[in-house]
Amino acid sequence: MAQKKLTKSAQAIRDEIVGKVARHFGKTIEDATPKMIYTACALTARDQIMGKWALSHKIVKEEGSKKLYYLSFEFLMGRLLSTNILNLMQTADYTNALQALGYSISDIVELENDAGLGNGGLGRLAACFIDSLTTLDLPAYGCTIRYEYGLFKQKIVDGYQTELPDPWLEDGNAWEIARPEETVEVKFGGQVYTDWYDGRFSFRYENSHTILAMPYDVPLVGYDSKIVNKLRLWSAKSPDVMNMQEFNSGNYVRAVEERQLAEVISKVLYPEDNHTEGKELRLKQQYFLVSATLQWILKEFESRYGYEWSRIPEKAVIHINDTHPALAIPEMMRILLDEKGLTWDEAWDITTKVFAYTNHTVMSEALEKWPVDLFRKVLPRIAMIVEEINRRLMIYLEEVYPNDPLKHKYMAVLADEKVYMANLCLCGCFAVNGVSKLHTQILTDDIFADYCRLTPDHYHAITNGITFRRWIGNCNPKLAALITEKIGKKWLKDSEQLRNLIPLAEDEGFQQQFAQIKRENKLALVEYIKEHNGIDVNPDSIFDVQAKRLHEYKRQLLNILHIIAEYNKLLENPNLNYYPKTYIFAAKAAPGYLRAKLIIKLINSVAEKINNDARVNDKIKVVFLENYGVSIAEKLVVAADISEQISTAGKEASGTGNMKFMLNGAITIGTLDGANVEMLEQVGADNIYIFGLKADEVDARSRYNNSDEVKDIYSTNHALRKALDQLIDGTFSDGNSQLFRDLYQTLVYGDYGNPDSYMVLRDFEDYCKTQETLSLLYADRKTWVKKAIMNTACAGFFSSDRTIGEYNEKIWKLKPIQA
Ligand code: 26W
């Protein structure tokens, strides 16, 4: 291929890459491996970011800016090279420089391991937020654990999910900078003694066990921004290289064992999502992150403002991303009381002005509660502080809600020997928010209602968002370029400008270009599926995608039961006029969530049967893509025609995948749940397909046993009944009638006598009808494409820049840096 003449800036980048390969690896370009080229690219981008960083640091310091510390156990960053290059606005230069060296940028960026430090929505949201914060020039630090192993890799073996470790740091991490000089000590266990000293109580810890927390910083650039922020990742280290006493007495294994035990704290991310189990190691992780982070925050503060502790809320705001980092509240109290010598009232006054909390789920099994005994053993001083917070809370509650012991118990931080983390946040934070309008309404009217009545102005609804730089700019470059060609380039930073596309929805030329890009993206996915699953997929079939964690409330079961019914229908009517359809699933299940894993097996078994049945082969295909994560999401959202957002209404706090599909022109089939409600508001009822029970209808049904209603549906809806019966007649399990019996059982009879708790049967008929409407619509290509364009055009509201703007206005009150 003839090479383009390089621009000056592309030449400079090419020379930088060549230089890095030489200096870092001692190789010429000809001898370098592609992985070396990747690392060299990352290092050149990092150099530029570092240059900006020093400057930005100076400005933040000079301006004395208030800073946000966003504490989260998960930051699902994905790959960084291409988004960093995009944010530096150098995509074209890197593309051309690499091409001149004989490489394609898309191959090179694929060599980076995903930073998979998260389970799902909550972790990816944190990553989108940090991009928007930086893009908006707001000073912020993300704080998390440097897990040596991210979320497990999923491998499908014989249709079953198996889990493999994710050693993402194995080849090194070009983006991080170790900061050993900022290491702090975190103490666990031991005993607490009180002394009367200098006219006041003081607390002494004895026999506690020290673990070192060493930070690694990843600098972050925003899109066309002035500031460089950072993600701080804490890694656990043992203070002792090895125990020399053991070593000298010949116990070589024991000598290093202790060290390993210490370091296990930052070894692996817990793979549970929407479920908590109360494991000691998890509690240690929680305290490790918050203690290290708070020590750092207060040290920074002290070095600038001395002992003026009451000014902390002026200079820092600390965000607690779900309850997992809630121990930051008692830890702040501990440091202010025991180390800085403040009184309880002084310390509490500061603490309750610094912390803000976001709730991300209403699923009761996800609400954290810890046995207080475990607290007393692992965190004895924190246990004392929590007890005191609770004692004072009870006095206050008796004043505001007199003679109501049940309510007091429900609102307690400590009750029945358990620590209730959400209540700790509600009584210790100055702001609380839900992640969509509907979700916030459920919080304020229902599960947090009694707290909300006390300080209603603390409660906010802030609908989630996604960063458009990654979720269209980077993953759908052709569509991004087409949009820029039509409405100018400002939309990547000013997302409401996408509305300027609305008139183009009627423009035939634009429709064709839009449809052509979707087709090209589908072709790329077809190739990926062929390579990874060995399945031939028709690019002209409807791509119907459900990609998200596997959970009963997300109802992959509803989707697969409908597919089974479609399959049956086609077998019964071979001449049916049927628009070809490809159903694509991608989902990880928590390793201990057996029913979710069984649903994965069912999807794979149904896929196996249908894909190998010549009678329906040109009509339906079912694909399960293994190892879903950020990078696979990037391939799926751009290629989908239909986006499945079919959770039981009231259960999905917001969803953010829904927004990614919408932005890239997929049409949603969904319930009135989470942010779907607001998608409907934005795009209008003509352009989104809503079905099923509403949240209040679901709620009403959850309050009484409705076996009769379920029985009635089972006996009257024949297609559904047949699909259900096929779960236990061996159709999809080589004659084994037991394999999927648990799924049948929970739907038809229920776990505790309450059948169909996620309303799969109740919503089935409406779902099928809506699917049929969509298939008919797809055949009318023009109308479909028009609606698809409308989805992209109306997605502007879902930019995380808007979300961050709202957080800042309502809660954080940070000032964008000026200079
Ligand atoms: C302690 C175990 C655990 C781990 C993770 C419990 C709960 C979680 C998260 C709260 C689960 C989660 O990711 N929730 C999702 O958060 C997204 C971002 O706000 C929302 O869009 C999703 O609807 C919500 O399920």
PDB file of C-alpha atoms in Angstrom, residues 495-694:
ATOM      1  CA  SER A 495     -23.481  15.960  23.850  1.00  0.00           C
ATOM      2  CA  GLU A 496     -26.839  17.733  23.485  1.00  0.00           C
ATOM      3  CA  GLN A 497     -25.627  18.848  20.053  1.00  0.00           C
ATOM      4  CA  LEU A 498     -26.466  15.343  18.877  1.00  0.00           C
ATOM      5  CA  ARG A 499     -30.018  16.633  18.634  1.00  0.00           C
ATOM      6  CA  ASN A 500     -28.908  18.451  15.491  1.00  0.00           C
ATOM      7  CA  LEU A 501     -29.093  15.021  13.871  1.00  0.00           C
ATOM      8  CA  ILE A 502     -32.870  14.856  14.309  1.00  0.00           C
ATOM      9  CA  PRO A 503     -33.699  16.517  10.974  1.00  0.00           C
ATOM     10  CA  LEU A 504     -31.273  14.110   9.279  1.00  0.00           C
ATOM     11  CA  ALA A 505     -33.310  11.117  10.443  1.00  0.00           C
ATOM     12  CA  GLU A 506     -35.569  11.815   7.452  1.00  0.00           C
ATOM     13  CA  ASP A 507     -32.692  12.309   5.012  1.00  0.00           C
ATOM     14  CA  GLU A 508     -32.312   9.299   2.738  1.00  0.00           C
ATOM     15  CA  GLY A 509     -28.657   9.863   2.039  1.00  0.00           C
ATOM     16  CA  PHE A 510     -27.874  10.042   5.734  1.00  0.00           C
ATOM     17  CA  GLN A 511     -30.025   6.994   6.439  1.00  0.00           C
ATOM     18  CA  GLN A 512     -27.986   5.035   3.935  1.00  0.00           C
ATOM     19  CA  GLN A 513     -24.677   6.127   5.394  1.00  0.00           C
ATOM     20  CA  PHE A 514     -25.879   5.356   8.912  1.00  0.00           C
ATOM     21  CA  ALA A 515     -27.135   1.922   7.891  1.00  0.00           C
ATOM     22  CA  GLN A 516     -23.944   1.200   5.998  1.00  0.00           C
ATOM     23  CA  ILE A 517     -21.830   1.842   9.094  1.00  0.00           C
ATOM     24  CA  LYS A 518     -24.047  -0.428  11.193  1.00  0.00           C
ATOM     25  CA  ARG A 519     -23.608  -3.103   8.555  1.00  0.00           C
ATOM     26  CA  GLU A 520     -19.826  -2.767   8.588  1.00  0.00           C
ATOM     27  CA  ASN A 521     -19.818  -3.047  12.363  1.00  0.00           C
ATOM     28  CA  LYS A 522     -22.012  -6.129  12.105  1.00  0.00           C
ATOM     29  CA  LEU A 523     -19.561  -7.640   9.621  1.00  0.00           C
ATOM     30  CA  ALA A 524     -16.714  -7.121  12.080  1.00  0.00           C
ATOM     31  CA  LEU A 525     -18.770  -8.895  14.747  1.00  0.00           C
ATOM     32  CA  VAL A 526     -19.618 -11.711  12.340  1.00  0.00           C
ATOM     33  CA  GLU A 527     -15.903 -12.256  11.895  1.00  0.00           C
ATOM     34  CA  TYR A 528     -15.277 -12.194  15.650  1.00  0.00           C
ATOM     35  CA  ILE A 529     -18.064 -14.737  16.227  1.00  0.00           C
ATOM     36  CA  LYS A 530     -16.696 -16.980  13.502  1.00  0.00           C
ATOM     37  CA  GLU A 531     -13.233 -16.833  15.014  1.00  0.00           C
ATOM     38  CA  HIS A 532     -14.317 -17.355  18.629  1.00  0.00           C
ATOM     39  CA  ASN A 533     -17.421 -19.530  18.394  1.00  0.00           C
ATOM     40  CA  GLY A 534     -17.014 -21.098  14.962  1.00  0.00           C
ATOM     41  CA  ILE A 535     -20.571 -20.077  14.115  1.00  0.00           C
ATOM     42  CA  ASP A 536     -21.573 -18.603  10.752  1.00  0.00           C
ATOM     43  CA  VAL A 537     -23.848 -15.650  11.281  1.00  0.00           C
ATOM     44  CA  ASN A 538     -25.828 -13.844   8.611  1.00  0.00           C
ATOM     45  CA  PRO A 539     -24.966 -10.130   8.753  1.00  0.00           C
ATOM     46  CA  ASP A 540     -28.365  -9.288   7.322  1.00  0.00           C
ATOM     47  CA  SER A 541     -30.206 -10.967  10.154  1.00  0.00           C
ATOM     48  CA  ILE A 542     -31.435  -8.863  13.084  1.00  0.00           C
ATOM     49  CA  PHE A 543     -28.739  -8.700  15.767  1.00  0.00           C
ATOM     50  CA  ASP A 544     -30.519  -8.885  19.094  1.00  0.00           C
ATOM     51  CA  VAL A 545     -28.062  -8.444  21.959  1.00  0.00           C
ATOM     52  CA  GLN A 546     -28.267  -8.948  25.701  1.00  0.00           C
ATOM     53  CA  ALA A 547     -24.885  -8.211  27.271  1.00  0.00           C
ATOM     54  CA  LYS A 548     -24.581  -7.679  31.026  1.00  0.00           C
ATOM     55  CA  ARG A 549     -23.929  -9.616  34.227  1.00  0.00           C
ATOM     56  CA  LEU A 550     -26.003 -12.728  34.591  1.00  0.00           C
ATOM     57  CA  HIS A 551     -28.652 -12.261  37.235  1.00  0.00           C
ATOM     58  CA  GLU A 552     -32.176 -13.535  37.668  1.00  0.00           C
ATOM     59  CA  TYR A 553     -33.518  -9.994  37.884  1.00  0.00           C
ATOM     60  CA  LYS A 554     -31.937  -9.115  34.525  1.00  0.00           C
ATOM     61  CA  ARG A 555     -33.982 -11.948  33.081  1.00  0.00           C
ATOM     62  CA  GLN A 556     -31.798 -13.638  30.518  1.00  0.00           C
ATOM     63  CA  LEU A 557     -34.306 -16.453  31.188  1.00  0.00           C
ATOM     64  CA  LEU A 558     -37.130 -14.440  29.652  1.00  0.00           C
ATOM     65  CA  ASN A 559     -35.018 -13.931  26.551  1.00  0.00           C
ATOM     66  CA  ILE A 560     -34.067 -17.597  26.181  1.00  0.00           C
ATOM     67  CA  LEU A 561     -37.616 -18.827  26.820  1.00  0.00           C
ATOM     68  CA  HIS A 562     -38.804 -16.585  24.016  1.00  0.00           C
ATOM     69  CA  ILE A 563     -36.090 -18.005  21.739  1.00  0.00           C
ATOM     70  CA  ILE A 564     -37.236 -21.531  22.575  1.00  0.00           C
ATOM     71  CA  ALA A 565     -40.805 -20.527  21.725  1.00  0.00           C
ATOM     72  CA  GLU A 566     -39.655 -19.023  18.415  1.00  0.00           C
ATOM     73  CA  TYR A 567     -37.789 -22.210  17.593  1.00  0.00           C
ATOM     74  CA  ASN A 568     -40.888 -24.287  18.324  1.00  0.00           C
ATOM     75  CA  LYS A 569     -42.996 -21.983  16.188  1.00  0.00           C
ATOM     76  CA  LEU A 570     -40.644 -22.368  13.239  1.00  0.00           C
ATOM     77  CA  LEU A 571     -40.616 -26.131  13.556  1.00  0.00           C
ATOM     78  CA  GLU A 572     -44.400 -26.170  13.580  1.00  0.00           C
ATOM     79  CA  ASN A 573     -44.711 -23.767  10.624  1.00  0.00           C
ATOM     80  CA  PRO A 574     -41.692 -24.256   8.369  1.00  0.00           C
ATOM     81  CA  ASN A 575     -43.092 -21.804   5.841  1.00  0.00           C
ATOM     82  CA  LEU A 576     -43.602 -19.011   8.311  1.00  0.00           C
ATOM     83  CA  ASN A 577     -42.574 -15.626   7.008  1.00  0.00           C
ATOM     84  CA  TYR A 578     -39.797 -15.009   9.500  1.00  0.00           C
ATOM     85  CA  TYR A 579     -37.146 -12.308   9.487  1.00  0.00           C
ATOM     86  CA  PRO A 580     -33.823 -14.008  10.248  1.00  0.00           C
ATOM     87  CA  LYS A 581     -32.548 -13.280  13.694  1.00  0.00           C
ATOM     88  CA  THR A 582     -29.308 -13.707  15.589  1.00  0.00           C
ATOM     89  CA  TYR A 583     -29.597 -13.678  19.362  1.00  0.00           C
ATOM     90  CA  ILE A 584     -26.356 -12.759  21.041  1.00  0.00           C
ATOM     91  CA  PHE A 585     -25.646 -13.153  24.742  1.00  0.00           C
ATOM     92  CA  ALA A 586     -22.610 -12.197  26.765  1.00  0.00           C
ATOM     93  CA  ALA A 587     -22.552 -12.491  30.542  1.00  0.00           C
ATOM     94  CA  LYS A 588     -20.436 -13.533  33.466  1.00  0.00           C
ATOM     95  CA  ALA A 589     -22.072 -15.149  36.491  1.00  0.00           C
ATOM     96  CA  ALA A 590     -20.680 -14.860  40.019  1.00  0.00           C
ATOM     97  CA  PRO A 591     -18.809 -18.140  40.567  1.00  0.00           C
ATOM     98  CA  GLY A 592     -20.970 -19.084  43.554  1.00  0.00           C
ATOM     99  CA  TYR A 593     -24.300 -18.166  41.950  1.00  0.00           C
ATOM    100  CA  LEU A 594     -25.296 -21.627  40.780  1.00  0.00           C
ATOM    101  CA  ARG A 595     -28.623 -20.718  39.236  1.00  0.00           C
ATOM    102  CA  ALA A 596     -27.007 -17.991  37.131  1.00  0.00           C
ATOM    103  CA  LYS A 597     -24.431 -20.512  35.965  1.00  0.00           C
ATOM    104  CA  LEU A 598     -27.192 -22.927  35.083  1.00  0.00           C
ATOM    105  CA  ILE A 599     -28.848 -20.233  32.947  1.00  0.00           C
ATOM    106  CA  ILE A 600     -25.551 -19.899  31.051  1.00  0.00           C
ATOM    107  CA  LYS A 601     -25.583 -23.631  30.478  1.00  0.00           C
ATOM    108  CA  LEU A 602     -29.174 -23.428  29.257  1.00  0.00           C
ATOM    109  CA  ILE A 603     -28.369 -20.656  26.792  1.00  0.00           C
ATOM    110  CA  ASN A 604     -25.460 -22.670  25.439  1.00  0.00           C
ATOM    111  CA  SER A 605     -27.530 -25.845  25.201  1.00  0.00           C
ATOM    112  CA  VAL A 606     -30.316 -24.061  23.346  1.00  0.00           C
ATOM    113  CA  ALA A 607     -27.700 -22.481  21.071  1.00  0.00           C
ATOM    114  CA  GLU A 608     -26.144 -25.846  20.350  1.00  0.00           C
ATOM    115  CA  LYS A 609     -29.477 -27.392  19.434  1.00  0.00           C
ATOM    116  CA  ILE A 610     -30.771 -24.532  17.288  1.00  0.00           C
ATOM    117  CA  ASN A 611     -27.507 -23.785  15.506  1.00  0.00           C
ATOM    118  CA  ASN A 612     -27.235 -27.422  14.474  1.00  0.00           C
ATOM    119  CA  ASP A 613     -30.813 -27.846  13.334  1.00  0.00           C
ATOM    120  CA  ALA A 614     -30.803 -27.497   9.552  1.00  0.00           C
ATOM    121  CA  ARG A 615     -34.556 -26.869   9.570  1.00  0.00           C
ATOM    122  CA  VAL A 616     -34.195 -23.421  11.132  1.00  0.00           C
ATOM    123  CA  ASN A 617     -30.635 -22.675  10.261  1.00  0.00           C
ATOM    124  CA  ASP A 618     -31.099 -19.741   7.963  1.00  0.00           C
ATOM    125  CA  LYS A 619     -33.618 -18.229  10.376  1.00  0.00           C
ATOM    126  CA  ILE A 620     -32.353 -18.323  13.950  1.00  0.00           C
ATOM    127  CA  LYS A 621     -28.889 -18.433  15.433  1.00  0.00           C
ATOM    128  CA  VAL A 622     -27.965 -18.164  19.086  1.00  0.00           C
ATOM    129  CA  VAL A 623     -24.491 -17.072  20.138  1.00  0.00           C
ATOM    130  CA  PHE A 624     -22.982 -16.903  23.614  1.00  0.00           C
ATOM    131  CA  LEU A 625     -19.794 -14.835  23.586  1.00  0.00           C
ATOM    132  CA  GLU A 626     -17.470 -15.818  26.381  1.00  0.00           C
ATOM    133  CA  ASN A 627     -15.523 -13.545  28.712  1.00  0.00           C
ATOM    134  CA  TYR A 628     -17.686 -10.433  28.510  1.00  0.00           C
ATOM    135  CA  GLY A 629     -15.842  -7.297  29.530  1.00  0.00           C
ATOM    136  CA  VAL A 630     -15.270  -3.719  28.408  1.00  0.00           C
ATOM    137  CA  SER A 631     -13.488  -4.638  25.173  1.00  0.00           C
ATOM    138  CA  ILE A 632     -16.177  -7.095  24.068  1.00  0.00           C
ATOM    139  CA  ALA A 633     -18.843  -4.552  24.983  1.00  0.00           C
ATOM    140  CA  GLU A 634     -17.154  -2.135  22.590  1.00  0.00           C
ATOM    141  CA  LYS A 635     -17.638  -4.610  19.747  1.00  0.00           C
ATOM    142  CA  LEU A 636     -21.224  -5.432  20.671  1.00  0.00           C
ATOM    143  CA  VAL A 637     -22.764  -2.014  21.221  1.00  0.00           C
ATOM    144  CA  VAL A 638     -21.760  -0.824  17.768  1.00  0.00           C
ATOM    145  CA  ALA A 639     -23.181  -3.879  15.993  1.00  0.00           C
ATOM    146  CA  ALA A 640     -26.515  -4.376  17.745  1.00  0.00           C
ATOM    147  CA  ASP A 641     -29.848  -3.718  16.086  1.00  0.00           C
ATOM    148  CA  ILE A 642     -31.877  -4.524  19.189  1.00  0.00           C
ATOM    149  CA  SER A 643     -30.781  -3.847  22.754  1.00  0.00           C
ATOM    150  CA  GLU A 644     -32.330  -6.072  25.435  1.00  0.00           C
ATOM    151  CA  GLN A 645     -33.013  -4.132  28.664  1.00  0.00           C
ATOM    152  CA  ILE A 646     -35.606  -6.414  30.149  1.00  0.00           C
ATOM    153  CA  SER A 647     -35.056  -6.425  33.922  1.00  0.00           C
ATOM    154  CA  THR A 648     -37.972  -6.898  36.310  1.00  0.00           C
ATOM    155  CA  ALA A 649     -39.301  -3.364  36.796  1.00  0.00           C
ATOM    156  CA  GLY A 650     -37.989  -1.765  39.995  1.00  0.00           C
ATOM    157  CA  LYS A 651     -34.886  -3.934  40.220  1.00  0.00           C
ATOM    158  CA  GLU A 652     -32.301  -2.379  37.877  1.00  0.00           C
ATOM    159  CA  ALA A 653     -31.135   0.788  39.574  1.00  0.00           C
ATOM    160  CA  SER A 654     -30.222   2.449  36.304  1.00  0.00           C
ATOM    161  CA  GLY A 655     -28.340   0.355  33.799  1.00  0.00           C
ATOM    162  CA  THR A 656     -25.667   1.964  31.647  1.00  0.00           C
ATOM    163  CA  GLY A 657     -25.381  -0.651  28.906  1.00  0.00           C
ATOM    164  CA  ASN A 658     -28.817   0.528  27.788  1.00  0.00           C
ATOM    165  CA  MET A 659     -27.295   3.977  27.111  1.00  0.00           C
ATOM    166  CA  LYS A 660     -24.315   2.576  25.180  1.00  0.00           C
ATOM    167  CA  PHE A 661     -26.553   0.663  22.784  1.00  0.00           C
ATOM    168  CA  MET A 662     -28.885   3.623  22.341  1.00  0.00           C
ATOM    169  CA  LEU A 663     -26.016   5.970  21.547  1.00  0.00           C
ATOM    170  CA  ASN A 664     -24.817   3.639  18.806  1.00  0.00           C
ATOM    171  CA  GLY A 665     -28.215   3.425  17.177  1.00  0.00           C
ATOM    172  CA  ALA A 666     -29.723   0.222  18.540  1.00  0.00           C
ATOM    173  CA  ILE A 667     -33.432   0.136  19.298  1.00  0.00           C
ATOM    174  CA  THR A 668     -34.308  -0.879  22.834  1.00  0.00           C
ATOM    175  CA  ILE A 669     -36.799  -3.492  23.899  1.00  0.00           C
ATOM    176  CA  GLY A 670     -37.191  -2.852  27.588  1.00  0.00           C
ATOM    177  CA  THR A 671     -39.240  -2.590  30.723  1.00  0.00           C
ATOM    178  CA  LEU A 672     -40.009   0.670  32.510  1.00  0.00           C
ATOM    179  CA  ASP A 673     -37.036   0.177  34.783  1.00  0.00           C
ATOM    180  CA  GLY A 674     -33.991   2.217  35.784  1.00  0.00           C
ATOM    181  CA  ALA A 675     -32.831   4.680  33.171  1.00  0.00           C
ATOM    182  CA  ASN A 676     -35.053   3.063  30.496  1.00  0.00           C
ATOM    183  CA  VAL A 677     -37.777   5.322  31.855  1.00  0.00           C
ATOM    184  CA  GLU A 678     -35.714   8.371  30.972  1.00  0.00           C
ATOM    185  CA  MET A 679     -34.654   6.916  27.627  1.00  0.00           C
ATOM    186  CA  LEU A 680     -38.343   6.805  26.788  1.00  0.00           C
ATOM    187  CA  GLU A 681     -38.657  10.474  27.792  1.00  0.00           C
ATOM    188  CA  GLN A 682     -35.709  11.460  25.643  1.00  0.00           C
ATOM    189  CA  VAL A 683     -36.397   9.466  22.489  1.00  0.00           C
ATOM    190  CA  GLY A 684     -40.198   9.362  22.562  1.00  0.00           C
ATOM    191  CA  ALA A 685     -42.540   6.385  22.579  1.00  0.00           C
ATOM    192  CA  ASP A 686     -42.204   5.838  18.824  1.00  0.00           C
ATOM    193  CA  ASN A 687     -38.560   4.955  19.066  1.00  0.00           C
ATOM    194  CA  ILE A 688     -38.316   2.597  22.034  1.00  0.00           C
ATOM    195  CA  TYR A 689     -40.280  -0.604  22.667  1.00  0.00           C
ATOM    196  CA  ILE A 690     -41.576  -0.839  26.206  1.00  0.00           C
ATOM    197  CA  PHE A 691     -43.384  -3.866  27.597  1.00  0.00           C
ATOM    198  CA  GLY A 692     -44.275  -5.587  30.820  1.00  0.00           C
ATOM    199  CA  LEU A 693     -45.362  -4.865  34.351  1.00  0.00           C
ATOM    200  CA  LYS A 694     -44.464  -1.518  35.878  1.00  0.00           C
TER     201      LYS A 694
END
